[in-house]
């Protein structure tokens, strides 16, 4: 499938599942090597990161690794509202553990800043960020991101968990908007 239509917009193929898979495997290897002997809790930021989390977590080679899921939303349509809500769903004990926050994509960085701020209140030993995709243009290197799968341009994308008004999350490949 080279093109898809979701609501009123057309999208064209941009990153194939094979490319995503290759990047995610490399990331999982790096994280597994870096986190040896740590008590690691992976935190999936719902909804967009669910597929990335599944792909990454099965490649994590750490016997004690755990995963949990949290929710927070900042996007409506193709434009950020800038209004980040609070975190829901963190029931695990976080104190003294190494947290790896899993994001689908970092655009302005507002979401991840808010997530970090809220997680740090729970006194973890350390918090690392792993994002499948990064849009460097708006993020502008505000702070270092520990693990980045791939950098992309400013285009709006869907697929592999990412949505356009809730549509397109099921697409196995990633598509970008046709302007
Ligand atoms: P930020 O707060 O601007 O960094 O945006 C991060 C969140 O916005 C991500 O977790 C996504 O859910 C969403 N987002 C950013 N860019 C896109 C995109 O191109 N397509 C779909 N969702 C996006
Ligand atoms: Mg998201």
mmCIF file of C-alpha atoms and ligand atoms in Angstrom:
data_model
loop_
_atom_site.group_PDB
_atom_site.id
_atom_site.type_symbol
_atom_site.label_atom_id
_atom_site.label_comp_id
_atom_site.label_asym_id
_atom_site.label_seq_id
_atom_site.Cartn_x
_atom_site.Cartn_y
_atom_site.Cartn_z
ATOM 1 C CA UNK A 1 0.000 0.000 0.000
ATOM 2 C CA UNK A 2 1.654 3.241 -1.131
ATOM 3 C CA UNK A 3 -1.081 5.698 -0.212
ATOM 4 C CA UNK A 4 -3.834 5.873 2.395
ATOM 5 C CA UNK A 5 -6.654 8.341 3.005
ATOM 6 C CA UNK A 6 -7.594 9.109 6.621
ATOM 7 C CA UNK A 7 -10.430 11.565 7.246
ATOM 8 C CA UNK A 8 -9.756 14.398 4.768
ATOM 9 C CA UNK A 9 -6.017 13.833 4.248
ATOM 10 C CA UNK A 10 -3.837 11.713 1.965
ATOM 11 C CA UNK A 11 -0.690 10.016 3.235
ATOM 12 C CA UNK A 12 2.143 8.349 1.326
ATOM 13 C CA UNK A 13 4.580 5.654 2.382
ATOM 14 C CA UNK A 14 7.564 7.099 4.258
ATOM 15 C CA UNK A 15 9.295 4.561 6.548
ATOM 16 C CA UNK A 16 8.806 0.835 6.000
ATOM 17 C CA UNK A 17 8.281 -1.695 8.764
ATOM 18 C CA UNK A 18 11.655 -3.251 7.846
ATOM 19 C CA UNK A 19 13.412 0.070 8.562
ATOM 20 C CA UNK A 20 11.524 0.594 11.801
ATOM 21 C CA UNK A 21 12.300 -2.932 12.939
ATOM 22 C CA UNK A 22 16.013 -2.536 12.186
ATOM 23 C CA UNK A 23 16.207 0.720 14.160
ATOM 24 C CA UNK A 24 14.228 -0.595 17.095
ATOM 25 C CA UNK A 25 16.407 -3.717 17.329
ATOM 26 C CA UNK A 26 19.556 -1.574 17.423
ATOM 27 C CA UNK A 27 18.036 0.574 20.135
ATOM 28 C CA UNK A 28 17.037 -2.480 22.191
ATOM 29 C CA UNK A 29 20.582 -3.787 21.992
ATOM 30 C CA UNK A 30 22.032 -0.465 23.191
ATOM 31 C CA UNK A 31 19.565 -0.203 26.051
ATOM 32 C CA UNK A 32 20.153 -3.824 27.088
ATOM 33 C CA UNK A 33 23.913 -3.221 27.172
ATOM 34 C CA UNK A 34 23.606 0.055 29.075
ATOM 35 C CA UNK A 35 21.173 -1.288 31.676
ATOM 36 C CA UNK A 36 22.930 -4.450 32.793
ATOM 37 C CA UNK A 37 22.553 -4.949 36.572
ATOM 38 C CA UNK A 38 19.910 -2.188 36.822
ATOM 39 C CA UNK A 39 16.364 -2.508 38.088
ATOM 40 C CA UNK A 40 14.646 -1.163 34.967
ATOM 41 C CA UNK A 41 11.031 -0.144 34.469
ATOM 42 C CA UNK A 42 10.038 0.694 30.903
ATOM 43 C CA UNK A 43 7.212 3.224 30.709
ATOM 44 C CA UNK A 44 5.067 3.300 27.590
ATOM 45 C CA UNK A 45 3.385 6.644 26.984
ATOM 46 C CA UNK A 46 -0.046 5.788 25.586
ATOM 47 C CA UNK A 47 -1.596 5.800 23.092
ATOM 48 C CA UNK A 48 0.960 6.418 20.355
ATOM 49 C CA UNK A 49 3.811 4.345 21.809
ATOM 50 C CA UNK A 50 2.011 1.033 22.220
ATOM 51 C CA UNK A 51 3.340 -0.534 19.021
ATOM 52 C CA UNK A 52 6.872 0.799 19.468
ATOM 53 C CA UNK A 53 6.838 -0.516 23.041
ATOM 54 C CA UNK A 54 5.783 -4.002 21.929
ATOM 55 C CA UNK A 55 8.420 -4.034 19.181
ATOM 56 C CA UNK A 56 11.197 -2.831 21.511
ATOM 57 C CA UNK A 57 10.327 -4.714 24.667
ATOM 58 C CA UNK A 58 10.464 -8.162 23.049
ATOM 59 C CA UNK A 59 14.045 -7.367 21.972
ATOM 60 C CA UNK A 60 15.150 -6.259 25.441
ATOM 61 C CA UNK A 61 17.643 -8.730 26.838
ATOM 62 C CA UNK A 62 17.367 -8.019 30.577
ATOM 63 C CA UNK A 63 15.953 -10.691 32.850
ATOM 64 C CA UNK A 64 14.458 -8.250 35.354
ATOM 65 C CA UNK A 65 12.903 -5.803 32.885
ATOM 66 C CA UNK A 66 9.342 -4.666 33.582
ATOM 67 C CA UNK A 67 6.956 -2.585 31.513
ATOM 68 C CA UNK A 68 4.071 -0.331 32.470
ATOM 69 C CA UNK A 69 1.696 1.958 30.616
ATOM 70 C CA UNK A 70 0.797 5.578 31.272
ATOM 71 C CA UNK A 71 -1.425 8.059 29.566
ATOM 72 C CA UNK A 72 -1.077 11.732 28.771
ATOM 73 C CA UNK A 73 -2.257 13.528 25.667
ATOM 74 C CA UNK A 74 -1.234 16.785 24.053
ATOM 75 C CA UNK A 75 -2.331 16.465 20.454
ATOM 76 C CA UNK A 76 -5.633 17.155 18.772
ATOM 77 C CA UNK A 77 -5.725 16.889 14.993
ATOM 78 C CA UNK A 78 -2.468 17.875 13.311
ATOM 79 C CA UNK A 79 -1.642 20.689 15.692
ATOM 80 C CA UNK A 80 -0.262 20.619 19.224
ATOM 81 C CA UNK A 81 -2.548 22.306 21.740
ATOM 82 C CA UNK A 82 0.370 22.955 24.030
ATOM 83 C CA UNK A 83 -1.820 21.788 26.884
ATOM 84 C CA UNK A 84 -0.354 18.731 28.477
ATOM 85 C CA UNK A 85 -2.532 16.849 30.940
ATOM 86 C CA UNK A 86 -1.382 14.885 33.936
ATOM 87 C CA UNK A 87 -0.102 11.326 33.980
ATOM 88 C CA UNK A 88 -2.508 8.518 34.728
ATOM 89 C CA UNK A 89 -1.828 4.862 35.370
ATOM 90 C CA UNK A 90 1.500 4.693 37.169
ATOM 91 C CA UNK A 91 0.854 2.193 39.961
ATOM 92 C CA UNK A 92 4.317 0.654 40.155
ATOM 93 C CA UNK A 93 6.895 1.694 42.691
ATOM 94 C CA UNK A 94 9.404 3.958 40.985
ATOM 95 C CA UNK A 95 11.668 5.043 43.836
ATOM 96 C CA UNK A 96 15.270 3.969 43.310
ATOM 97 C CA UNK A 97 14.605 2.359 39.925
ATOM 98 C CA UNK A 98 15.882 3.259 36.479
ATOM 99 C CA UNK A 99 13.011 4.386 34.280
ATOM 100 C CA UNK A 100 13.112 4.245 30.488
ATOM 101 C CA UNK A 101 10.346 6.399 29.054
ATOM 102 C CA UNK A 102 9.198 5.141 25.660
ATOM 103 C CA UNK A 103 7.831 7.775 23.285
ATOM 104 C CA UNK A 104 6.621 7.297 19.734
ATOM 105 C CA UNK A 105 7.793 10.717 18.599
ATOM 106 C CA UNK A 106 9.239 13.922 20.028
ATOM 107 C CA UNK A 107 8.202 17.088 18.215
ATOM 108 C CA UNK A 108 8.319 20.249 20.367
ATOM 109 C CA UNK A 109 9.420 18.214 23.392
ATOM 110 C CA UNK A 110 6.615 19.601 25.584
ATOM 111 C CA UNK A 111 5.138 16.189 26.301
ATOM 112 C CA UNK A 112 8.407 14.604 27.348
ATOM 113 C CA UNK A 113 9.326 17.586 29.546
ATOM 114 C CA UNK A 114 6.050 17.216 31.403
ATOM 115 C CA UNK A 115 6.492 13.432 31.729
ATOM 116 C CA UNK A 116 10.024 13.864 33.130
ATOM 117 C CA UNK A 117 8.885 16.491 35.605
ATOM 118 C CA UNK A 118 6.089 14.274 36.915
ATOM 119 C CA UNK A 119 8.226 11.116 37.082
ATOM 120 C CA UNK A 120 11.043 12.841 38.960
ATOM 121 C CA UNK A 121 8.614 13.656 41.780
ATOM 122 C CA UNK A 122 8.573 9.903 42.499
ATOM 123 C CA UNK A 123 12.352 9.845 43.175
ATOM 124 C CA UNK A 124 13.621 7.350 40.594
ATOM 125 C CA UNK A 125 17.342 6.519 40.529
ATOM 126 C CA UNK A 126 17.507 7.741 36.924
ATOM 127 C CA UNK A 127 15.206 8.511 33.990
ATOM 128 C CA UNK A 128 16.201 7.806 30.391
ATOM 129 C CA UNK A 129 14.238 8.728 27.287
ATOM 130 C CA UNK A 130 13.879 6.450 24.268
ATOM 131 C CA UNK A 131 11.968 7.761 21.274
ATOM 132 C CA UNK A 132 11.294 5.914 18.044
ATOM 133 C CA UNK A 133 11.270 9.195 16.093
ATOM 134 C CA UNK A 134 12.532 12.732 16.638
ATOM 135 C CA UNK A 135 11.617 15.867 14.686
ATOM 136 C CA UNK A 136 14.746 17.959 15.428
ATOM 137 C CA UNK A 137 13.466 21.174 13.875
ATOM 138 C CA UNK A 138 11.085 22.280 16.625
ATOM 139 C CA UNK A 139 12.828 20.345 19.379
ATOM 140 C CA UNK A 140 16.015 22.247 18.620
ATOM 141 C CA UNK A 141 18.242 20.166 20.933
ATOM 142 C CA UNK A 142 16.600 21.576 24.065
ATOM 143 C CA UNK A 143 18.216 18.767 26.051
ATOM 144 C CA UNK A 144 19.864 15.444 25.194
ATOM 145 C CA UNK A 145 17.643 12.473 24.291
ATOM 146 C CA UNK A 146 19.252 9.197 25.391
ATOM 147 C CA UNK A 147 17.973 6.925 22.610
ATOM 148 C CA UNK A 148 16.662 8.085 19.219
ATOM 149 C CA UNK A 149 15.532 5.568 16.590
ATOM 150 C CA UNK A 150 15.389 7.942 13.644
ATOM 151 C CA UNK A 151 15.329 11.682 12.960
ATOM 152 C CA UNK A 152 12.718 12.952 10.501
ATOM 153 C CA UNK A 153 11.589 16.260 8.975
ATOM 154 C CA UNK A 154 8.669 18.344 10.114
ATOM 155 C CA UNK A 155 5.966 16.471 8.150
ATOM 156 C CA UNK A 156 2.966 15.080 9.928
ATOM 157 C CA UNK A 157 3.087 11.282 9.963
ATOM 158 C CA UNK A 158 0.847 8.338 10.843
ATOM 159 C CA UNK A 159 1.188 4.596 11.326
ATOM 160 C CA UNK A 160 2.910 2.178 13.677
ATOM 161 C CA UNK A 161 0.841 3.518 16.570
ATOM 162 C CA UNK A 162 0.791 7.173 15.471
ATOM 163 C CA UNK A 163 -2.573 8.642 14.552
ATOM 164 C CA UNK A 164 -4.352 11.388 12.719
ATOM 165 C CA UNK A 165 -7.459 12.009 14.857
ATOM 166 C CA UNK A 166 -7.329 8.402 16.055
ATOM 167 C CA UNK A 167 -7.022 6.895 12.558
ATOM 168 C CA UNK A 168 -3.987 5.163 11.106
ATOM 169 C CA UNK A 169 -2.568 3.590 14.251
ATOM 170 C CA UNK A 170 -2.934 0.097 12.752
ATOM 171 C CA UNK A 171 -0.726 0.811 9.736
ATOM 172 C CA UNK A 172 2.373 -1.367 9.868
ATOM 173 C CA UNK A 173 4.533 1.151 7.990
ATOM 174 C CA UNK A 174 4.803 4.897 8.631
ATOM 175 C CA UNK A 175 3.170 7.322 6.180
ATOM 176 C CA UNK A 176 3.613 11.060 5.752
ATOM 177 C CA UNK A 177 1.028 13.632 4.828
ATOM 178 C CA UNK A 178 0.720 14.713 1.205
ATOM 179 C CA UNK A 179 0.327 18.509 1.303
HETATM 180 P P1 LIG B 1 5.479 17.139 21.506
HETATM 181 O O1 LIG B 1 4.886 17.364 22.865
HETATM 182 O O2 LIG B 1 5.308 18.340 20.605
HETATM 183 O O3 LIG B 1 6.909 16.688 21.541
HETATM 184 O O4 LIG B 1 4.613 16.033 20.793
HETATM 185 C C1 LIG B 1 4.675 14.716 21.171
HETATM 186 C C2 LIG B 1 3.390 13.958 20.922
HETATM 187 O O5 LIG B 1 2.635 14.524 19.852
HETATM 188 C C3 LIG B 1 3.709 12.536 20.500
HETATM 189 O O6 LIG B 1 3.686 11.681 21.603
HETATM 190 C C4 LIG B 1 2.635 12.215 19.491
HETATM 191 O O7 LIG B 1 1.554 11.580 20.124
HETATM 192 C C5 LIG B 1 2.203 13.544 18.946
HETATM 193 N N1 LIG B 1 2.793 13.812 17.609
HETATM 194 C C6 LIG B 1 3.836 14.612 17.309
HETATM 195 N N2 LIG B 1 4.099 14.619 15.994
HETATM 196 C C7 LIG B 1 3.184 13.780 15.441
HETATM 197 C C8 LIG B 1 2.955 13.344 14.080
HETATM 198 O O8 LIG B 1 3.621 13.714 13.105
HETATM 199 N N3 LIG B 1 1.926 12.463 13.917
HETATM 200 C C9 LIG B 1 1.158 12.006 14.943
HETATM 201 N N4 LIG B 1 1.353 12.379 16.219
HETATM 202 C C10 LIG B 1 2.359 13.270 16.461
HETATM 203 MG MG1 LIG B 2 2.111 10.094 21.941
#
